[in-house]
Coordinates of N, CA, C and O in Angstrom, one line a residue:
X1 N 158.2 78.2 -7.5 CA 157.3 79.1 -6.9 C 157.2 79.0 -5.4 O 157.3 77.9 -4.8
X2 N 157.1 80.5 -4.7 CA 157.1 80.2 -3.1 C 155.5 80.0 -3.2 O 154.6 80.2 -4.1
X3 N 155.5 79.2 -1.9 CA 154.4 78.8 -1.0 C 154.2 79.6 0.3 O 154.9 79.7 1.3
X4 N 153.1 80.2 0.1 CA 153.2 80.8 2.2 C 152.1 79.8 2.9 O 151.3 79.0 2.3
X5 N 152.1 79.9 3.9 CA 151.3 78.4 4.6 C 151.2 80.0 6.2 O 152.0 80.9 6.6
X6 N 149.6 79.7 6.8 CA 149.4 80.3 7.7 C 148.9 78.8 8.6 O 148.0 78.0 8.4
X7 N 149.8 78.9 9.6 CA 148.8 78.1 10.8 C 148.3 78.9 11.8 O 148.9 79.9 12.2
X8 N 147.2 78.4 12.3 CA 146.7 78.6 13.6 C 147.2 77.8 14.6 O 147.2 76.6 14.4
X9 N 147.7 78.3 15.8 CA 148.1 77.4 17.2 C 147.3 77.9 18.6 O 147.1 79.2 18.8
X10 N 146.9 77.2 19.4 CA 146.2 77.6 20.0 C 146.7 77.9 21.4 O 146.4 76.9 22.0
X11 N 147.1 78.6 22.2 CA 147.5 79.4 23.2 C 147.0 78.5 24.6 O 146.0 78.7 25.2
X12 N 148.0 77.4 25.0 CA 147.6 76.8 26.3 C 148.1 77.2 27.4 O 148.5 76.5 28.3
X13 N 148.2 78.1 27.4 CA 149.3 78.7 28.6 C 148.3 79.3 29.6 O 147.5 79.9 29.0
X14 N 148.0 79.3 30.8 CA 146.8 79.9 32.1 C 147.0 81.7 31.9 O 147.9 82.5 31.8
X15 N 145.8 81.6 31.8 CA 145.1 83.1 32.3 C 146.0 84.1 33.0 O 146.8 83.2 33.3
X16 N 146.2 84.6 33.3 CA 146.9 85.8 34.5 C 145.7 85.6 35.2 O 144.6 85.1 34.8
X17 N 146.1 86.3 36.6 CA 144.9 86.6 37.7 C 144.3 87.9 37.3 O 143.3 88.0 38.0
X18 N 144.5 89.0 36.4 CA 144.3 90.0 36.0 C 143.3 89.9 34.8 O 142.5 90.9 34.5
X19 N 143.3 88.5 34.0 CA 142.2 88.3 33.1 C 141.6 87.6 33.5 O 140.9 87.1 32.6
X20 N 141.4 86.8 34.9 CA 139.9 86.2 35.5 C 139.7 86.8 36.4 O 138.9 86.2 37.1
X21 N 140.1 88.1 37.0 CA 139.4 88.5 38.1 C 138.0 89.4 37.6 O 137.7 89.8 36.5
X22 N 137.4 89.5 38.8 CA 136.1 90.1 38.5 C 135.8 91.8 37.8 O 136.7 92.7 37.8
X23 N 135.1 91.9 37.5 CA 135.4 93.7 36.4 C 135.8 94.3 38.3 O 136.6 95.2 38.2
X24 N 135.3 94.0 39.6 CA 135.6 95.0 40.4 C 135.7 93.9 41.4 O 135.0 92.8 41.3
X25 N 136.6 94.2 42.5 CA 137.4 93.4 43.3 C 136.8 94.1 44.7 O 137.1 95.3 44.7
X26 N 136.2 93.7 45.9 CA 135.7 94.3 47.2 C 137.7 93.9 47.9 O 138.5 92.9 47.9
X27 N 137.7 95.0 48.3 CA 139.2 95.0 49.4 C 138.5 94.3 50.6 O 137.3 94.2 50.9
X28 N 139.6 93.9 51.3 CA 138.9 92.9 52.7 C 139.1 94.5 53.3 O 139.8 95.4 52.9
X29 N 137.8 94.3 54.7 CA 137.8 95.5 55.1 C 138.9 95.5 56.7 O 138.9 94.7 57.7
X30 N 140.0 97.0 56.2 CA 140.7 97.0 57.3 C 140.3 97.2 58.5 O 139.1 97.5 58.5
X31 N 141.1 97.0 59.8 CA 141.2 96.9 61.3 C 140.2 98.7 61.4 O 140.4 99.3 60.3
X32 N 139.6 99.2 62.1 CA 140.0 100.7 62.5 C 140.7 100.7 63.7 O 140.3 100.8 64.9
X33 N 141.9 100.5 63.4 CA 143.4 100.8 64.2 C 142.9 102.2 64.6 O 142.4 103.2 64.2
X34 N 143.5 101.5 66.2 CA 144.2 102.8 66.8 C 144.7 103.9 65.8 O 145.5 103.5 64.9
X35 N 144.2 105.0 65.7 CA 145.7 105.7 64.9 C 146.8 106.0 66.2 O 146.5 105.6 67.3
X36 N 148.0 106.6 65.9 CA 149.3 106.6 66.5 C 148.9 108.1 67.4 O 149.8 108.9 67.6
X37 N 147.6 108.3 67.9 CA 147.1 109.5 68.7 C 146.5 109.0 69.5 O 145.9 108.0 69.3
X38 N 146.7 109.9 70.9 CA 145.4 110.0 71.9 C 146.0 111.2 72.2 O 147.0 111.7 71.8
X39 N 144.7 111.9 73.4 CA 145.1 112.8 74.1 C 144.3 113.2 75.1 O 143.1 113.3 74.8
X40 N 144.5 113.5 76.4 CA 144.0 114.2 77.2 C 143.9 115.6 77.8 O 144.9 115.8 78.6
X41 N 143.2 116.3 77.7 CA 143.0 117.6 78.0 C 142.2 118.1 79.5 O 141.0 118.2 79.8
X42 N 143.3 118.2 80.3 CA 143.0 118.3 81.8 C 142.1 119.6 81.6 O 141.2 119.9 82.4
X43 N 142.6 120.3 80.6 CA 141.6 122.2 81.1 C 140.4 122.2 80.3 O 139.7 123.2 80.4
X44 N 139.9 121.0 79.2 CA 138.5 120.9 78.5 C 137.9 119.7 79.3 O 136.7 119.7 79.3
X45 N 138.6 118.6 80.1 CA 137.8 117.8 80.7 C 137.5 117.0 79.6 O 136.3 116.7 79.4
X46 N 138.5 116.5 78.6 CA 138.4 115.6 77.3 C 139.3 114.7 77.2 O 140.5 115.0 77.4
X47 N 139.0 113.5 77.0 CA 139.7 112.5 76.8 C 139.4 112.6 74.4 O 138.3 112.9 73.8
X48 N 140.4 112.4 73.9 CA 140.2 112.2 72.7 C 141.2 111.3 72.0 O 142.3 111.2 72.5
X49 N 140.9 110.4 70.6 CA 140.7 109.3 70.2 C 141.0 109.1 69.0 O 139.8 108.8 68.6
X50 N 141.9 109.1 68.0 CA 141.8 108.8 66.6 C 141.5 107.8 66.1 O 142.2 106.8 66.5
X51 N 140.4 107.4 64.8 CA 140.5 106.2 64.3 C 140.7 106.5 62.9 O 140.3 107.4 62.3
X52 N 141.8 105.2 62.6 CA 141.5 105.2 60.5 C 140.5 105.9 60.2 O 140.5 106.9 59.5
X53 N 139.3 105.2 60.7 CA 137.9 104.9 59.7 C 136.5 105.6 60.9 O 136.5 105.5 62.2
X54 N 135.5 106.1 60.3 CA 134.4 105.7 61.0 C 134.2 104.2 62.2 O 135.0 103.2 62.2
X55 N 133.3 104.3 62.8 CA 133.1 103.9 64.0 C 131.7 103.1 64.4 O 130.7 103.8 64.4
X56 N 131.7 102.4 64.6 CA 130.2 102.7 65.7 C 130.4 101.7 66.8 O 131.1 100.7 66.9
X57 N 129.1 102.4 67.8 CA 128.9 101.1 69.0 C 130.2 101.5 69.8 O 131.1 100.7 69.9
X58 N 130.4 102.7 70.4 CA 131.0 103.0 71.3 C 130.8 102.4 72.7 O 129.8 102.1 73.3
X59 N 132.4 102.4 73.0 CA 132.3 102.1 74.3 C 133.5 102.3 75.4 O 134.6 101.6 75.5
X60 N 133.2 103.2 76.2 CA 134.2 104.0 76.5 C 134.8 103.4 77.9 O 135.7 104.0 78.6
X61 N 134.2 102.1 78.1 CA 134.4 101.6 79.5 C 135.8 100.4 78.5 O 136.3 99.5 79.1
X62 N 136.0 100.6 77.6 CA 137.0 99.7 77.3 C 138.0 100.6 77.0 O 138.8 100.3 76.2
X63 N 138.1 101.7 77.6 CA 139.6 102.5 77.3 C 139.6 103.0 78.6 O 138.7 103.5 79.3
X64 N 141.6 102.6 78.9 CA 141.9 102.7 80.6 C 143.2 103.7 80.1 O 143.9 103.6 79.1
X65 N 143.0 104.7 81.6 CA 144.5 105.3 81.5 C 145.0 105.4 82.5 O 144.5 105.7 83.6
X66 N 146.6 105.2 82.2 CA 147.7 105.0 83.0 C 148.5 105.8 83.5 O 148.9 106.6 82.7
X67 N 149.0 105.9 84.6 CA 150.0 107.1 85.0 C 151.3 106.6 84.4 O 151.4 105.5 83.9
X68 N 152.2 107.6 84.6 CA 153.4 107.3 84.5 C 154.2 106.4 85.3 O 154.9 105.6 84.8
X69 N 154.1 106.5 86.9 CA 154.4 106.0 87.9 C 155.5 104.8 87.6 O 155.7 104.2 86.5
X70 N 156.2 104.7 88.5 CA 156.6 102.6 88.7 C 155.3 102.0 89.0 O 154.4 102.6 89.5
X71 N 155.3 100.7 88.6 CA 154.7 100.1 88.6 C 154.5 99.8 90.6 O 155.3 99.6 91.5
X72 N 153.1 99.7 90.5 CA 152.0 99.4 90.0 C 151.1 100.9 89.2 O 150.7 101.6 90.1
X73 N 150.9 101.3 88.4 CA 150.6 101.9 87.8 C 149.1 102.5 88.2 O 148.2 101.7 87.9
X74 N 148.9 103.4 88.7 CA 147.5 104.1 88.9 C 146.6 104.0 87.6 O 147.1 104.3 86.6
X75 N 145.3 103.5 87.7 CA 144.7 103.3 86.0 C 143.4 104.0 86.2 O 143.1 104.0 87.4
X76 N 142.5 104.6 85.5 CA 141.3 105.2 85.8 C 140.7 104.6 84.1 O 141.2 105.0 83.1
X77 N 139.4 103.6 84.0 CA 138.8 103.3 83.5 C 137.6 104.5 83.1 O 137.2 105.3 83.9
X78 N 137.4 104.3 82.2 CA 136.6 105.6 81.8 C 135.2 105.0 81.6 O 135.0 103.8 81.4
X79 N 134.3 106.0 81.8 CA 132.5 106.0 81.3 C 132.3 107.0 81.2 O 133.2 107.8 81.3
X80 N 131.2 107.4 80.9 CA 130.3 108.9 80.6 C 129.9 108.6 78.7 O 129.6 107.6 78.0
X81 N 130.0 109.9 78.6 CA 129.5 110.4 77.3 C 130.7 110.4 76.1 O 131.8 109.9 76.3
X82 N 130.2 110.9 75.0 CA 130.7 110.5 73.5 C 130.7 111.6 72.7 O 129.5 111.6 72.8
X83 N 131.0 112.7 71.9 CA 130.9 113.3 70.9 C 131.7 112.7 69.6 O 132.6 111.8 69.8
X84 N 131.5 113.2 68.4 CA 132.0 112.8 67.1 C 132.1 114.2 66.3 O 131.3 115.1 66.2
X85 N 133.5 114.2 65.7 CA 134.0 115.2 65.0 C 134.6 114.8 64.0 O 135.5 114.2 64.5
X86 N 134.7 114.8 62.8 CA 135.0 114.5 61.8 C 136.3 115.3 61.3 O 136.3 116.4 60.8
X87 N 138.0 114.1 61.4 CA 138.9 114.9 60.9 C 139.4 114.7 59.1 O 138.6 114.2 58.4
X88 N 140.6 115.0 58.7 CA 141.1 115.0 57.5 C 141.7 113.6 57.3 O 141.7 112.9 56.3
X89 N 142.3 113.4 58.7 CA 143.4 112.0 59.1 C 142.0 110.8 59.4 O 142.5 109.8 59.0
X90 N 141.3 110.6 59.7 CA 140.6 109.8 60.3 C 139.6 110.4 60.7 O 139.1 111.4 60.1
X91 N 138.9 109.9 61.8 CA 138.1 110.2 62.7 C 138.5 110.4 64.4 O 139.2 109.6 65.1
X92 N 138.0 111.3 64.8 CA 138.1 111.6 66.3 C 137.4 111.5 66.9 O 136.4 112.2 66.7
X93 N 137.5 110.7 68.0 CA 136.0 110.6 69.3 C 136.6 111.3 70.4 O 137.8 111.4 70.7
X94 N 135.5 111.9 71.0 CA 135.9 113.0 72.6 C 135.1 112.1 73.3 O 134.0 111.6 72.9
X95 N 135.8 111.8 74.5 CA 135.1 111.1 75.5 C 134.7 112.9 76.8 O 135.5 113.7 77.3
X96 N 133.7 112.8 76.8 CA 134.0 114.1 77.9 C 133.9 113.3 79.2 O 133.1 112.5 79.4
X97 N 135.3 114.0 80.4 CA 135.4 113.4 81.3 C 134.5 113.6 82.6 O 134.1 114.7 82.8
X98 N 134.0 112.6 83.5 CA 133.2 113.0 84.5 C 134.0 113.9 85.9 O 135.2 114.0 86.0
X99 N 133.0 114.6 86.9 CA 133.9 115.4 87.6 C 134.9 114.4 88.2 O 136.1 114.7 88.2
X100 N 134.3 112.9 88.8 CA 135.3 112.2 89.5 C 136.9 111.9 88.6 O 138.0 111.9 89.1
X101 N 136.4 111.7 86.7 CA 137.2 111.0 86.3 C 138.4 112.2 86.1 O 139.6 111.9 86.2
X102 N 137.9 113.4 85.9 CA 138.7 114.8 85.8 C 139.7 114.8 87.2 O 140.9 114.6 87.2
X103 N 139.1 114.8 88.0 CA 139.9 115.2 89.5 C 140.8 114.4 90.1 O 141.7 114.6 90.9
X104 N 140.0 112.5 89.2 CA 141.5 111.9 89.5 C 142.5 112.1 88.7 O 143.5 112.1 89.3
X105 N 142.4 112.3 87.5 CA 143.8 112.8 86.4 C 144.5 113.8 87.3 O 145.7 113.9 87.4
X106 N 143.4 114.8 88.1 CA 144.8 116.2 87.9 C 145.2 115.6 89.4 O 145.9 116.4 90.0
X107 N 145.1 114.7 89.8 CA 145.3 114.5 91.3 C 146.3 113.6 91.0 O 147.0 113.4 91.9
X108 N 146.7 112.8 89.6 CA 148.1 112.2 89.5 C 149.4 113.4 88.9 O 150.6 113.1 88.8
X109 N 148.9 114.5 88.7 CA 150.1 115.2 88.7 C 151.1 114.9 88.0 O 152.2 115.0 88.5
X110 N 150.8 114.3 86.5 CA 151.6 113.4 85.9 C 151.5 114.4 84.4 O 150.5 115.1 84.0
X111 N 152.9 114.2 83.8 CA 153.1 114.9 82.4 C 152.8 113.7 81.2 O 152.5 113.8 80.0
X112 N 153.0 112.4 81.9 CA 152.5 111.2 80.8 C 151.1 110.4 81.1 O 150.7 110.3 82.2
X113 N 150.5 109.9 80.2 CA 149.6 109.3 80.3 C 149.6 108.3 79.1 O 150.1 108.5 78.0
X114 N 149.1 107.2 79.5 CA 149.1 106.0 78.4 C 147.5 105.7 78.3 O 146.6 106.0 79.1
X115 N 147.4 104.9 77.2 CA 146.0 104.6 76.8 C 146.5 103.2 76.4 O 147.6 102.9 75.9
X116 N 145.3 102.1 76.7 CA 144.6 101.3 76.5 C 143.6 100.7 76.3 O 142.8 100.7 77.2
X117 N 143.1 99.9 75.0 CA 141.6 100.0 74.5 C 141.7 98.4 74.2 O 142.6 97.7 73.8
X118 N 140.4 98.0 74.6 CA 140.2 96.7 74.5 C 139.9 96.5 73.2 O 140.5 97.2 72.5
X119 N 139.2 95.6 72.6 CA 138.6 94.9 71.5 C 137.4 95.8 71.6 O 137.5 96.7 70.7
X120 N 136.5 95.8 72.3 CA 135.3 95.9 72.8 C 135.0 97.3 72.7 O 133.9 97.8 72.8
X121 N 135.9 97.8 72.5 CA 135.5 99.6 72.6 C 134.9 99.9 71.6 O 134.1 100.8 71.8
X122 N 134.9 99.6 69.9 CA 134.1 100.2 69.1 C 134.5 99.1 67.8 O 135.5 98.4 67.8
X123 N 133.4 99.2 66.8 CA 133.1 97.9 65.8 C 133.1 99.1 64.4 O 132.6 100.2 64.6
X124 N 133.5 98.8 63.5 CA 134.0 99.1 62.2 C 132.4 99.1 61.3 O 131.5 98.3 61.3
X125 N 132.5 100.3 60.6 CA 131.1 99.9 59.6 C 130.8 98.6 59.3 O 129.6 98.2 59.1
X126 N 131.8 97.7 59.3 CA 131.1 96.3 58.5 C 131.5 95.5 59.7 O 132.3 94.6 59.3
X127 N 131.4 95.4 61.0 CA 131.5 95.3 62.0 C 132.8 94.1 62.7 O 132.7 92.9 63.2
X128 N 134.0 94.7 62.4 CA 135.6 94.7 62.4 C 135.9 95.2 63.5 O 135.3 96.3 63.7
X129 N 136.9 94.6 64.8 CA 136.5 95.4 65.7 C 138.1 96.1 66.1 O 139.0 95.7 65.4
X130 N 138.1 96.8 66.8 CA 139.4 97.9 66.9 C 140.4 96.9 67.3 O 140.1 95.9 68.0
X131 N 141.4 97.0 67.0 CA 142.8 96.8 67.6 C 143.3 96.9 68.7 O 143.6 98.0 68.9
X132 N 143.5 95.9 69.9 CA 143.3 96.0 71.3 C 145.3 96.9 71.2 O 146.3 96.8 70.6
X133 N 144.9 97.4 72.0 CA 146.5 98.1 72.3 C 146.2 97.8 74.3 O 145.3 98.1 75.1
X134 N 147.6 96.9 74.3 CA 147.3 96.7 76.3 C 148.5 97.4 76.6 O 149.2 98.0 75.8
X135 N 148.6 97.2 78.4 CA 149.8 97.9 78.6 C 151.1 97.1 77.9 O 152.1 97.8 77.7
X136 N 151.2 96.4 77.8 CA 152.3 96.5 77.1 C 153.1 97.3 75.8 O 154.3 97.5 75.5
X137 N 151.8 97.5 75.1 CA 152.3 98.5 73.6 C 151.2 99.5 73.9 O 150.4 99.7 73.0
X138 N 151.0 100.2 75.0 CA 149.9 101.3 75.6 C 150.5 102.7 74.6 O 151.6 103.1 74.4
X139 N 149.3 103.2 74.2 CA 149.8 104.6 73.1 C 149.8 105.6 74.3 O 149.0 105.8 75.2
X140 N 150.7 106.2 74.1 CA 151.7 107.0 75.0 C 150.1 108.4 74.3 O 149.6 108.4 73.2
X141 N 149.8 109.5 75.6 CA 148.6 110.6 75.2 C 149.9 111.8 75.4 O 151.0 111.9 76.1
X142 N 149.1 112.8 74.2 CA 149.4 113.9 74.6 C 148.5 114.5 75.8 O 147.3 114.4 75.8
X143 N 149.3 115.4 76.8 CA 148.5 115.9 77.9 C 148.6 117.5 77.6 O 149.6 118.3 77.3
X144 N 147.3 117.7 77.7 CA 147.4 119.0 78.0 C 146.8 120.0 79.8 O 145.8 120.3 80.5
X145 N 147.9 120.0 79.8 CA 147.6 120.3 81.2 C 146.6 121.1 82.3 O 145.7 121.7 81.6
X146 N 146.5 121.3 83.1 CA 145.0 121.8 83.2 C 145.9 123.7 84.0 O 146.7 123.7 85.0
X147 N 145.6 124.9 83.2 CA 146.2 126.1 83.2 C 145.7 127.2 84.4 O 146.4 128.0 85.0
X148 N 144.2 126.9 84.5 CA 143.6 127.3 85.3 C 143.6 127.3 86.4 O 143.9 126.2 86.9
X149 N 143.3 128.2 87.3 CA 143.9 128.4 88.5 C 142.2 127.9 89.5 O 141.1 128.4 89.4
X150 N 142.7 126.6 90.6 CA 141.1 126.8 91.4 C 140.7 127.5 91.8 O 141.4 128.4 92.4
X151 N 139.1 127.7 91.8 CA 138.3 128.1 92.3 C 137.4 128.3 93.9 O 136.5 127.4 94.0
X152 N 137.4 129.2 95.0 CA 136.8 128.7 96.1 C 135.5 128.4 95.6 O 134.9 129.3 95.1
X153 N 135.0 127.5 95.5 CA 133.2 127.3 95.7 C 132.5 127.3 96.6 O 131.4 127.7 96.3
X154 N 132.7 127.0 98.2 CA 132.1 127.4 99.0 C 133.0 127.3 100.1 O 134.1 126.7 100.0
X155 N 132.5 128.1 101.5 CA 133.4 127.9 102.7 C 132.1 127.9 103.8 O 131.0 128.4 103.5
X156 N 132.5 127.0 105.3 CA 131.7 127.0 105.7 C 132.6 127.3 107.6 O 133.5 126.5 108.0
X157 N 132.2 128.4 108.1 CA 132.6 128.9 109.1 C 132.1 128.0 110.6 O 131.0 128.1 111.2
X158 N 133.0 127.5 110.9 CA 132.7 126.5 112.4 C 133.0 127.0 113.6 O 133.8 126.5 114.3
X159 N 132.0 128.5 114.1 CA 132.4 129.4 115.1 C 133.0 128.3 116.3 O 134.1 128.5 116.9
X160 N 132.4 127.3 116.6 CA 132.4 126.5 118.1 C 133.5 125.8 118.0 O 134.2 125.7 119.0
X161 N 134.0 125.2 116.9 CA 135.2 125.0 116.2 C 136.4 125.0 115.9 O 137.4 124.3 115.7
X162 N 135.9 126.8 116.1 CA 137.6 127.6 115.0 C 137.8 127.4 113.8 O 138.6 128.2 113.3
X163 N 137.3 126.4 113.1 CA 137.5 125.8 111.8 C 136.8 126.6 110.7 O 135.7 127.1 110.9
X164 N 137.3 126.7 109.8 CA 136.7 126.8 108.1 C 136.7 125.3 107.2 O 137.6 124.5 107.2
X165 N 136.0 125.2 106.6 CA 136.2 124.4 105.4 C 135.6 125.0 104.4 O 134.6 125.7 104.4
X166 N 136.6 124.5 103.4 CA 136.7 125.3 102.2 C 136.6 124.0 101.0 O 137.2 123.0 100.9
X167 N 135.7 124.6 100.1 CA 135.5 123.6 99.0 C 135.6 124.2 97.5 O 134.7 124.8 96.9
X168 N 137.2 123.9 96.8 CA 137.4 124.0 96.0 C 137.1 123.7 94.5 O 136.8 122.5 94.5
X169 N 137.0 124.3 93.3 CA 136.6 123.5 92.0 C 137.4 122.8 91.6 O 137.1 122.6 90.4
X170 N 138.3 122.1 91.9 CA 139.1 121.4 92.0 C 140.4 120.9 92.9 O 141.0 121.8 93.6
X171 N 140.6 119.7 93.0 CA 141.5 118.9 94.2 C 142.5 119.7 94.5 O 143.2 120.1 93.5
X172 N 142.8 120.1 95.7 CA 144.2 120.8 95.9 C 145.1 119.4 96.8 O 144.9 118.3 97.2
X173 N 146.3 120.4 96.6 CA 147.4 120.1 97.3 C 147.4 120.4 99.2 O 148.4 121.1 99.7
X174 N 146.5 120.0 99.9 CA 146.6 120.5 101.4 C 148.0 121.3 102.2 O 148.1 122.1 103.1
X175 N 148.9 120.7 101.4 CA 150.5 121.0 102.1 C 150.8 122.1 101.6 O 151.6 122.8 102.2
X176 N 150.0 122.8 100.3 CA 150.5 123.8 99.7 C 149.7 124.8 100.2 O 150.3 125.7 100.6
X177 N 148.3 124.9 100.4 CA 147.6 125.8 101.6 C 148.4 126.4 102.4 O 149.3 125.7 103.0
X178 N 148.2 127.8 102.7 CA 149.1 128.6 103.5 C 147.7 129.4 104.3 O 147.1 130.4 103.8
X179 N 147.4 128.7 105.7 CA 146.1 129.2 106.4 C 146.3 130.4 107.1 O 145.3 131.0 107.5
X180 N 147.5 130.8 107.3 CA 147.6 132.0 107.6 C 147.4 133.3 106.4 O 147.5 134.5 106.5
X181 N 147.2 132.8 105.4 CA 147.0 134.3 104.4 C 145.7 134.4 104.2 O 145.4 135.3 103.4
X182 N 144.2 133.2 104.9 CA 143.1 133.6 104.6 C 142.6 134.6 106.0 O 143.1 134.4 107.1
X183 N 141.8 135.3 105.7 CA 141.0 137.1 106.6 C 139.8 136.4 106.4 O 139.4 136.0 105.4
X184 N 139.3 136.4 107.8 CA 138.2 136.1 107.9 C 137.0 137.7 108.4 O 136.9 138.2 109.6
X185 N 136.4 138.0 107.5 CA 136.1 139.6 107.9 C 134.1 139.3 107.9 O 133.3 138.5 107.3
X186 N 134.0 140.5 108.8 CA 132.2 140.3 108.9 C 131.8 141.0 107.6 O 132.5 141.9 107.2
X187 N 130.8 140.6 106.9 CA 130.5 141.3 105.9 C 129.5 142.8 106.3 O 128.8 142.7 107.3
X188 N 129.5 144.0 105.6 CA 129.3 144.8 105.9 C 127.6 145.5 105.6 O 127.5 145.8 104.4
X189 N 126.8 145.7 106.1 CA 125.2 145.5 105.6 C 124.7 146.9 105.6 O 123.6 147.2 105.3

């Protein structure tokens, strides 16, 4: 006659990390990297800014920009104000630029511009702070050029003088002024 025989053995072999992890696992919270964008807009007077993620605790004195130049490199550190626009890719911050900080950009006359952002410029919801980009791996901006043509804003007539001065909405080129094509006429009452 057969015999059947059942043993029990007991399974000493370790766990997977998959059957002792917790029912839900917190991800460590990433950098808000740079994203691989900047841009400056000479004809809106906008500096703008991609991140991964939400933001806060801006700070705009920690992002510098660079001409193209040889070195030594012209740099204009930024301040002023902040807007927030919410994109599909991340997030976007507009720095809007001040008149000085505007008139030095269009006064470098430059098709490139680089960006640099410290540590310090903005802290991550769970307070992670941005990814310093220096000049040496500086994120290259799109420019958009300023299209608009200046403006006279005022002129002031120096009969004892001979002179005019003239004050434009923007920095000109002196060499490119052509003083013989301005008419100076009496106005008529």
């Amino acid at each position: 006659a057969a015999t059947t025989s059942t043993s029990s053995s007991t399974d000493t072999t370790a766990p997977t990390p998959a059957e002792t992890a917790p029912e839900f696992i917190t991800a460590a919270p990433s950098s808000p990297l740079l994203a691989e964008r900047a841009e400056v807009d000479l004809e809106q007077g906008v500096v703008s800014v991609w991140l991964s993620q939400p933001v806060s605790g801006l700070d705009w004195t920690a992002v510098t920009l660079y001409d193209s130049s040889p070195l030594p490199h012209s740099s204009l550190q930024l301040t002023g104000s902040v807007q927030r626009r919410a994109l599909d890719t991340g997030v976007q911050y507009a720095h809007t630029l001040s008149a000085v900080e505007l008139n030095t950009l269009r006064q470098w006359r430059t098709p490139n511009l680089f960006v640099t952002v410290a540590r310090s410029f903005a802290s991550g919801e769970n307070g992670e702070a941005v990814r310093e980009i220096t000049l040496v791996d500086a994120l290259a901006a799109s420019v958009i050029t300023d299209a608009s043509p200046p403006t006279l804003q005022t002129f002031v007539f120096h009969s004892g003088l001979n002179t005019i001065t003239l004050e434009f909405s923007e920095p000109m080129d002196v060499t490119a002024l052509q003083p013989n094509n301005f008419m100076v006429q009496p106005v008529a009452s």
